[in-house]
Structure formats: structure tokens, C-alpha cells
């Protein structure tokens, strides 16, 4: 450095005329083409005004500069350099940024203003809970739903959250689905089959005792003394008996003793001699429980139901036909357990109404079996009523196993189906071609009729054909009820 700070001038003299290295160029993808103002084009067939034509500047760095750059040989001789030409070369390669120019922002079109906001995956995932609760704004909802169409994990999570939101509604019943236990057991047994499975004919009793036990677990101690009114038909008239929730469970346990006696198990009423009929066994139990039974009756009843199912499962195939005596009649064990499942559901409904608890009917498959058992018992019930003069006389003599006059029993809805009840002989076979009448009932209503909870005159939803035959079948159905 010497004399008055002239070093910079000397440096300029040394490099004047030499080619400069151009600055870095941005990639084409980085250019914001929307922000670049576009030139105004002239109308078709006319010349553009002078101010509309963009100003022509110096050539770009990657353009052809041979017209303004001296020959390579002349660059070695400083005296041959044209200063004006050098100045023309210096300007395109200058790295100084141009002065900012105030340019108007492009006007937003309606399509741009309504566009979905661009949000990251993490933000959209965090919005799934609010989306499931319908708490997002319209823009956020559109962004989330657009994201769900292309992101499978978020779509699965959104589905689970929507299902969880459905459980938050308080207007639905809190009672469990009656088929839940069956589905859970089927899933478990599908993965690991039981070494000794419960027989198929015992599953309705297993399911209904478990449902009733779940109800009993939920009620309070004071509700065990809630009054319950038992109903049935006797001597062509409705009969009732008042007891408590604990008294109903004692009644179920006393009648279950008939099945335990047939399987060689201990009688829950003890070793005393007691009558075989269900009604007299129940009266004997109620008379022996003074003061009235409490919650303590639940455990021995549940232990007895478990023991019956366990013994029936271990006894093998032939045990299904073992006879169970009810005093006036007898049933094979498989039908006796189906009858006990039916009574367990009916009295479970009585208890639920007494304590204001939701209680649904059995599953369709189990209810269908209960209806089928009642339909199979109807011919014998009709014959018994005819012997007592309570039903119309037989109009045809039919050989055993032959089709005879029948009533088409059409049970609709849950667990329904079609049954043909022979009218003139319990040994005859019901026939669709020999049907003289048809009566239609709902599945649950038919079961309530068989349980003696509704009158035969009010039960039928539709009737057609022989009125006497229809009346005989309806009253025979009600006569199957008992305490």
C-alpha cells in the first residue's frame, strides 16, 4: 500500500480487461414464476406501446458474449484493449444485487383463496381427535379428509376415533350386547379349542345363566328385596305370585334341582323328601327360608349352574337323552336344559323390570331353539286339553307318523320361523298341505305367551282360517306356562 491509498486503483488496473467468474445461478425449480411480472402483450394485429415492451438489458451470463469480448489473443496485450468494450463486458458479470423494485402483488383468484391449507403430516395427525369430534374448521376438515385418502395409518386411526366417539353418546343403552359373550367365547375357542367343550344343546343354558348372573352382580343389596310379580296361566285364568328378587333366584335353584337329581348330583333342597313338581319344590324352598333370602342366595345358585354344565359336558353323548322328571311330565336332558334356559331368561326379565334394568332377549339362534321346543310340546298340550274338555274334538283319525290337519304357526322377527302344529293327534305329523289355519306372532311375543305373561286373545298379530283351531293352539301355548 503506498501513496494516498491508491492500491485499489492499481488493483483495478491490473485486472481490467480480464474475464470475471460469473456468480452462482439459481436452479430453474427454485424460481417463483408466479411472482415474476409478465409483459403486456399487444392486441392481435396491433403494435405494442413503447412502455409495454420490456427493456432489453445486457446478455445473461450464460449467453453468447463473443460480440462484446475481445479475442483471446488481444487480451494478452493491454494496449489493444478497447476501454468501451471492457465496460460492456464488466456489467453482465457484476455480482451486485439490483435495486429492489416495488412490484404489485398478483391478485388472488377465487380458486387460490379457497384452496385447502397445506399442513404437515404431524399436524394433520394431531387434528384427528378434533376431526372425530367434528370440532375442526371447514379448512382443517377438508385438509384432514384429503390426507386420509392417501395415508392408511391415519385412516385407521380416524376410524377407531370415530368408533370411540360413538360410545360417548348417553342416549344409548349401557347394557352389553347379548351376543357379546358368545362372540368372545367363539373367538377364544377358535384360537384354543376347549379340551372338553360344552355340548351344543347346553350352550343356551350356559349363556342365559351367565347373563342373569351379570345382572345380579350389578344390582345393589337393597334391590334384592325389590318386589317381583311372577305370572303364569292356570285353569284358563292368569295366576300371579309376589316374591322378591332373592325369592326368584331361590325358585330357579329349586327347579334346577330336578336336573341335578337326574345327573346324580346333590339336591339343593337337601336330603329331605320333597315333591317333584316345580311349583311344590318352590313352595317348599320359600317356606324353609325364613327370614327371606338375600344376596347370599346368588352364590349357591351360580355354583349349581356351573356344576350342571360341567357334569353335562363330562358325561358324554348319551347323557343328552337322559330323562328328567317334572312330576306330571318328563323331558330329555337336552330339552330340560333348554327349558331351564327359557325360564332363566323369562325370570331375568321379571327381575330387570323390578329394578329398572335393561335386559334384552337371547340371541336369535338360542331363541329359535326355545320356540322350537314350545312348538314340539304343543301337540301333547293340545291332546291334554282335549281330554279335559278344554279344546275342540278331533275331526280326523290319523295314523301315527301320517300328516294330519295342521295350523301354520308363523313366528316373525327375532329367532322366528315356520312350524306346522298337528291338531287331531300328537303322533301325527304337521303338514303344510293339510294346514287349515295360519296364525302369525312375533318371536318374543310368542315366548311371552308360552310364559303366561300375555293373554292368548291378545297375542296373535294375524289370523286366517279355522278360528277354533287357532284358538286351541293359542290357549295350548299359554297352558305350557307354570310357576
XYZ file of C-alpha atoms in Angstrom:
483
model
C 0.000 0.000 0.000
C 1.537 3.343 -0.975
C 0.854 6.941 -1.677
C -2.606 8.154 -0.747
C -4.475 4.881 -0.765
C -4.086 4.133 -4.465
C -3.811 0.380 -4.010
C -7.378 -0.202 -5.031
C -6.866 1.751 -8.251
C -3.771 -0.248 -9.118
C -5.659 -3.482 -8.476
C -8.394 -2.351 -10.858
C -5.765 -1.545 -13.481
C -4.217 -4.993 -13.105
C -7.442 -6.895 -13.644
C -9.097 -4.567 -16.098
C -9.868 -6.389 -19.271
C -9.737 -9.890 -17.652
C -12.769 -12.126 -17.666
C -14.637 -12.342 -14.383
C -16.112 -15.560 -12.932
C -19.930 -15.342 -13.042
C -21.919 -15.685 -9.794
C -23.930 -18.805 -8.956
C -27.179 -19.262 -10.836
C -30.342 -20.446 -9.137
C -31.946 -23.689 -10.243
C -34.918 -23.488 -12.514
C -37.067 -25.272 -9.901
C -36.320 -22.541 -7.360
C -37.775 -19.789 -9.467
C -41.132 -18.460 -8.322
C -42.658 -17.993 -11.735
C -45.897 -16.695 -10.268
C -44.067 -13.736 -8.684
C -42.398 -12.647 -11.950
C -44.422 -9.896 -13.681
C -45.411 -10.810 -17.166
C -45.091 -8.336 -20.073
C -48.216 -6.842 -21.511
C -48.858 -8.424 -24.869
C -50.126 -6.252 -27.754
C -53.583 -6.888 -29.047
C -53.818 -9.081 -32.125
C -52.845 -7.181 -35.256
C -51.515 -4.090 -33.420
C -48.192 -2.806 -32.190
C -47.424 -2.705 -28.507
C -46.800 0.754 -26.995
C -43.253 1.615 -26.114
C -43.800 1.372 -22.377
C -45.288 -2.109 -22.794
C -42.124 -3.517 -24.382
C -39.705 -4.820 -21.735
C -36.332 -3.105 -21.635
C -33.527 -5.069 -23.217
C -30.672 -5.392 -20.765
C -27.252 -6.879 -21.009
C -26.983 -10.503 -22.123
C -27.270 -13.170 -19.453
C -24.152 -14.767 -18.032
C -24.695 -17.932 -19.965
C -25.458 -16.086 -23.200
C -23.190 -15.570 -26.213
C -20.650 -12.800 -25.382
C -18.444 -13.139 -28.404
C -19.766 -9.892 -29.832
C -18.543 -7.792 -26.905
C -15.499 -9.685 -25.669
C -12.164 -9.192 -27.413
C -10.333 -12.007 -28.995
C -8.270 -14.194 -26.701
C -5.035 -13.068 -28.273
C -5.791 -9.407 -27.757
C -6.355 -9.917 -24.028
C -2.596 -10.510 -23.627
C -1.811 -7.041 -24.941
C -3.158 -4.293 -22.662
C -2.596 -1.593 -25.279
C -5.028 -3.304 -27.660
C -7.925 -3.393 -25.264
C -10.822 -1.116 -26.030
C -11.994 0.502 -22.752
C -15.547 0.812 -24.017
C -15.656 -2.896 -24.838
C -14.332 -3.807 -21.384
C -17.013 -1.717 -19.716
C -19.596 -3.563 -21.754
C -18.162 -6.903 -20.558
C -17.918 -5.907 -16.902
C -21.623 -5.170 -16.457
C -23.127 -8.641 -17.222
C -20.828 -10.366 -14.754
C -21.334 -7.972 -11.859
C -22.423 -9.783 -8.662
C -24.090 -6.772 -7.077
C -27.809 -7.305 -6.455
C -30.089 -4.954 -8.410
C -32.072 -2.358 -6.559
C -35.403 -3.732 -5.315
C -38.327 -2.679 -7.401
C -41.740 -2.284 -5.809
C -43.928 -4.611 -7.788
C -47.659 -5.063 -7.176
C -48.590 -8.440 -5.658
C -50.540 -10.644 -8.012
C -54.279 -10.551 -7.330
C -55.598 -13.695 -5.582
C -58.081 -15.558 -7.654
C -61.133 -17.216 -6.089
C -59.594 -20.654 -6.685
C -56.471 -19.661 -4.740
C -58.391 -18.201 -1.795
C -60.469 -21.357 -1.336
C -57.533 -23.750 -1.587
C -57.000 -26.321 1.180
C -54.255 -25.249 3.624
C -51.021 -27.165 3.262
C -50.350 -28.868 6.618
C -47.662 -31.336 7.594
C -48.349 -34.984 8.423
C -47.732 -34.421 12.133
C -50.171 -31.503 12.282
C -52.845 -33.468 10.431
C -52.335 -36.472 12.715
C -52.767 -34.218 15.749
C -56.057 -32.940 14.295
C -57.613 -36.405 14.033
C -59.146 -36.246 17.521
C -60.754 -32.873 16.861
C -61.905 -34.111 13.444
C -63.578 -37.164 15.021
C -65.440 -34.831 17.397
C -66.411 -32.540 14.463
C -64.522 -29.690 16.147
C -62.306 -28.679 13.178
C -62.855 -25.672 10.980
C -64.024 -26.155 7.418
C -60.474 -25.712 6.048
C -58.987 -28.140 8.603
C -61.720 -30.681 7.933
C -61.029 -30.522 4.194
C -57.278 -30.876 4.784
C -57.718 -33.870 7.132
C -60.153 -35.688 4.848
C -57.896 -35.082 1.840
C -54.989 -36.506 3.860
C -56.974 -39.607 4.905
C -57.439 -40.630 1.273
C -53.703 -41.167 0.894
C -52.477 -42.137 4.393
C -53.583 -45.598 5.522
C -52.285 -45.374 9.165
C -54.114 -42.099 9.731
C -57.252 -43.509 8.094
C -57.228 -46.486 10.502
C -56.681 -44.199 13.475
C -59.506 -41.911 12.314
C -61.863 -44.893 12.067
C -61.019 -46.007 15.617
C -61.530 -42.480 16.939
C -64.914 -42.175 15.231
C -65.990 -45.507 16.802
C -64.826 -44.260 20.213
C -66.826 -41.058 19.789
C -69.921 -43.197 19.215
C -69.518 -44.626 22.734
C -69.669 -41.140 24.237
C -73.350 -40.686 23.388
C -75.501 -41.071 26.500
C -78.806 -41.718 24.765
C -77.996 -45.397 24.112
C -78.359 -48.361 26.457
C -75.360 -49.190 28.604
C -76.335 -52.864 28.669
C -73.960 -55.203 26.854
C -74.927 -56.798 23.587
C -76.466 -60.225 24.411
C -74.331 -61.807 21.686
C -71.085 -60.359 23.103
C -70.330 -63.325 25.355
C -70.984 -65.804 22.541
C -68.703 -63.902 20.164
C -65.922 -63.640 22.751
C -66.169 -67.350 23.588
C -66.201 -68.304 19.900
C -63.109 -66.165 19.330
C -61.273 -67.722 22.267
C -62.263 -71.270 21.362
C -61.315 -70.625 17.753
C -57.749 -69.871 18.845
C -57.575 -72.548 21.521
C -60.339 -75.188 21.436
C -61.575 -76.465 24.792
C -60.306 -79.859 25.826
C -63.840 -80.781 26.931
C -66.249 -78.444 25.103
C -69.732 -77.564 26.331
C -72.298 -79.552 24.292
C -74.130 -77.517 21.720
C -77.506 -78.305 23.330
C -76.265 -76.897 26.668
C -74.988 -73.559 25.316
C -78.348 -71.694 25.673
C -78.465 -72.579 29.381
C -74.830 -71.586 29.781
C -75.430 -68.226 28.077
C -78.660 -67.330 29.908
C -77.333 -68.183 33.367
C -74.259 -66.038 32.649
C -76.449 -63.102 31.525
C -78.636 -63.324 34.617
C -75.573 -63.551 36.855
C -74.208 -60.358 35.259
C -77.477 -58.596 36.106
C -77.337 -59.843 39.716
C -73.781 -58.573 40.110
C -74.872 -55.052 39.138
C -77.825 -54.581 41.468
C -77.466 -53.108 44.965
C -78.067 -55.023 48.198
C -81.376 -53.243 48.821
C -82.662 -54.269 45.380
C -82.527 -57.935 46.333
C -85.697 -57.238 48.330
C -87.458 -55.457 45.445
C -90.929 -56.957 44.826
C -91.286 -59.162 41.734
C -94.605 -60.380 40.348
C -94.478 -63.844 38.752
C -97.195 -64.610 36.174
C -98.488 -67.761 34.510
C -101.765 -69.357 33.290
C -103.606 -71.899 35.388
C -107.109 -73.312 34.897
C -107.783 -70.956 31.971
C -107.073 -67.927 34.129
C -103.964 -65.807 34.692
C -102.265 -66.533 38.003
C -99.755 -64.358 39.874
C -97.469 -64.661 42.857
C -95.468 -61.925 44.556
C -91.938 -62.542 45.793
C -88.568 -60.748 45.816
C -85.510 -60.809 43.589
C -83.867 -63.224 46.024
C -87.045 -65.338 46.007
C -86.899 -65.636 42.192
C -83.313 -66.905 42.332
C -84.335 -69.405 45.017
C -87.166 -70.580 42.733
C -84.725 -71.110 39.842
C -82.361 -73.054 42.113
C -85.182 -75.263 43.434
C -86.307 -76.257 39.916
C -82.699 -76.732 38.758
C -82.568 -79.405 41.443
C -84.705 -81.623 39.174
C -81.897 -81.611 36.597
C -79.192 -82.145 39.218
C -81.110 -85.181 40.557
C -81.228 -86.680 37.052
C -77.438 -86.258 36.796
C -76.807 -87.812 40.215
C -75.767 -84.556 41.920
C -76.779 -83.257 45.341
C -80.226 -81.718 45.629
C -80.007 -78.021 46.591
C -83.007 -78.522 48.903
C -81.155 -81.125 50.964
C -81.838 -84.795 51.620
C -85.415 -84.349 52.757
C -88.176 -85.918 50.716
C -89.741 -83.190 48.599
C -92.345 -83.319 45.821
C -91.088 -83.489 42.269
C -93.308 -80.801 40.699
C -91.571 -77.437 40.184
C -94.333 -75.473 41.943
C -94.292 -77.596 45.111
C -90.493 -77.638 45.236
C -90.521 -73.824 45.057
C -93.134 -73.531 47.826
C -91.068 -75.878 49.968
C -87.944 -73.774 49.466
C -89.753 -70.491 50.184
C -91.267 -71.932 53.354
C -87.833 -73.063 54.549
C -86.159 -69.677 54.016
C -87.253 -67.598 56.984
C -86.301 -64.750 57.070
C -86.464 -64.202 53.291
C -83.375 -64.937 51.212
C -80.869 -62.181 50.461
C -77.911 -61.699 48.150
C -76.372 -64.807 49.719
C -78.602 -66.993 47.501
C -76.750 -65.951 44.370
C -73.552 -67.893 45.059
C -75.117 -71.365 45.631
C -77.376 -70.867 42.596
C -74.419 -69.953 40.395
C -72.352 -72.851 41.721
C -75.202 -75.213 40.859
C -75.455 -73.917 37.279
C -71.713 -74.354 36.800
C -71.897 -77.901 38.186
C -74.762 -78.832 35.842
C -72.881 -77.571 32.780
C -69.637 -79.231 33.855
C -71.340 -82.587 34.512
C -73.265 -82.495 31.230
C -70.016 -81.780 29.362
C -68.125 -84.633 31.019
C -70.914 -87.225 30.775
C -70.581 -87.871 27.036
C -73.068 -88.053 24.193
C -75.679 -90.428 25.581
C -76.476 -88.158 28.519
C -78.456 -85.812 26.237
C -81.336 -88.345 26.128
C -81.421 -88.998 29.882
C -84.919 -88.372 31.223
C -85.593 -85.524 33.659
C -88.857 -85.906 35.581
C -91.027 -82.856 36.289
C -93.680 -84.834 38.128
C -96.546 -84.642 35.629
C -94.274 -84.997 32.598
C -90.657 -85.681 31.682
C -88.173 -84.221 29.236
C -84.837 -85.463 27.861
C -81.884 -83.678 29.431
C -81.121 -81.607 26.328
C -84.718 -80.269 26.292
C -84.739 -79.859 30.078
C -81.683 -77.566 29.945
C -83.300 -75.643 27.083
C -86.422 -75.267 29.230
C -84.256 -74.029 32.126
C -82.591 -71.501 29.781
C -86.040 -70.244 28.736
C -87.189 -69.840 32.349
C -83.901 -68.163 33.273
C -84.460 -65.536 30.556
C -88.143 -65.015 31.472
C -87.432 -64.534 35.188
C -84.361 -62.446 34.353
C -86.731 -60.106 32.519
C -89.032 -60.071 35.580
C -86.108 -59.062 37.802
C -84.892 -56.440 35.338
C -88.323 -54.810 35.226
C -88.481 -54.779 39.030
C -85.134 -52.988 39.401
C -85.449 -50.899 36.208
C -82.546 -52.583 34.421
C -82.198 -53.058 30.618
C -82.418 -56.717 29.618
C -82.530 -57.924 26.031
C -83.858 -61.200 24.575
C -81.480 -64.113 23.922
C -79.544 -64.396 20.698
C -81.565 -65.341 17.619
C -80.124 -68.867 17.475
C -80.958 -69.605 21.121
C -84.400 -68.014 20.912
C -85.168 -70.115 17.819
C -84.404 -73.278 19.811
C -86.693 -72.170 22.644
C -89.548 -71.515 20.194
C -88.918 -74.896 18.572
C -89.167 -76.643 21.966
C -92.541 -74.984 22.647
C -93.792 -75.937 19.158
C -92.784 -79.564 19.778
C -94.644 -79.595 23.114
C -97.868 -78.127 21.652
C -99.361 -81.380 20.186
C -99.214 -83.097 23.602
C -100.613 -79.977 25.292
C -103.483 -79.927 22.781
C -104.266 -83.591 23.451
C -104.264 -82.946 27.222
C -106.657 -80.016 26.880
C -108.909 -82.062 24.615
C -109.040 -84.838 27.228
C -110.041 -82.230 29.815
C -112.744 -80.858 27.542
C -110.932 -77.538 27.043
C -110.288 -77.928 23.307
C -112.362 -78.877 20.299
C -112.767 -82.584 19.446
C -110.558 -84.312 16.922
C -112.082 -84.227 13.451
C -109.923 -86.874 11.794
C -108.280 -90.044 12.996
C -104.712 -90.068 11.748
C -102.260 -92.948 11.976
C -99.038 -92.215 13.840
C -96.460 -90.625 11.565
C -99.019 -89.585 8.945
C -99.757 -85.945 8.032
C -102.930 -84.536 9.573
C -104.817 -81.295 9.907
C -102.385 -78.592 10.976
C -102.116 -74.978 11.995
C -99.340 -72.986 10.357
C -97.557 -71.186 13.189
C -95.599 -68.318 11.606
C -93.210 -66.721 14.076
C -91.771 -63.475 12.788
C -88.766 -61.384 13.719
C -86.059 -62.358 16.188
C -85.490 -66.153 16.165
C -88.566 -66.783 14.029
C -89.504 -69.490 11.580
C -92.399 -71.681 10.412
C -93.908 -74.591 12.300
C -96.916 -76.812 11.476
C -98.786 -77.991 14.577
C -100.864 -81.205 14.168
C -104.340 -80.761 15.623
C -106.001 -84.196 15.914
C -103.249 -86.421 17.312
C -99.883 -85.801 18.985
C -98.467 -88.703 16.959
C -99.451 -87.117 13.641
C -97.069 -85.055 11.545
C -97.703 -81.392 10.822
C -98.139 -80.733 7.122
C -98.132 -77.575 5.051
C -100.558 -79.149 2.564
C -103.001 -80.074 5.354
C -102.919 -76.634 7.017
C -106.409 -75.389 7.867
C -105.355 -72.119 9.520
C -102.462 -69.750 9.920
C -101.526 -67.592 12.881
C -98.677 -65.061 12.902
C -96.843 -63.887 16.035
C -93.656 -62.036 16.862
C -90.898 -64.245 18.287
C -90.617 -62.503 21.657
C -94.422 -62.191 21.927
C -94.838 -65.922 21.325
C -92.373 -66.629 24.133
C -94.265 -64.272 26.437
C -97.440 -66.177 25.580
C -95.771 -69.501 26.402
C -94.533 -67.984 29.683
C -98.069 -66.847 30.588
C -97.176 -63.149 30.540
C -99.820 -62.132 27.960
C -103.329 -63.322 27.211
C -103.902 -65.740 24.277
C -106.520 -63.386 22.861
C -104.013 -60.535 22.625
C -101.046 -62.496 21.321
C -101.754 -63.088 17.637
C -100.675 -60.429 15.175
C -102.585 -62.054 12.326
C -105.075 -64.909 11.922
C -106.506 -66.683 8.902
C -108.558 -69.847 8.510
C -110.228 -72.090 11.101
C -110.839 -69.870 14.169
C -111.415 -72.799 16.510
C -108.097 -74.377 15.541
C -106.275 -71.061 16.059
C -107.882 -70.608 19.489
C -106.919 -74.135 20.542
C -103.280 -73.566 19.562
C -103.036 -70.191 21.329
C -104.585 -71.472 24.575
C -102.436 -74.620 24.431
C -99.370 -72.357 24.151
C -100.402 -70.428 27.270
C -101.040 -73.707 29.141
C -97.326 -74.558 28.828
C -96.580 -71.858 31.446
C -96.121 -72.678 35.119
C -94.693 -71.149 38.250
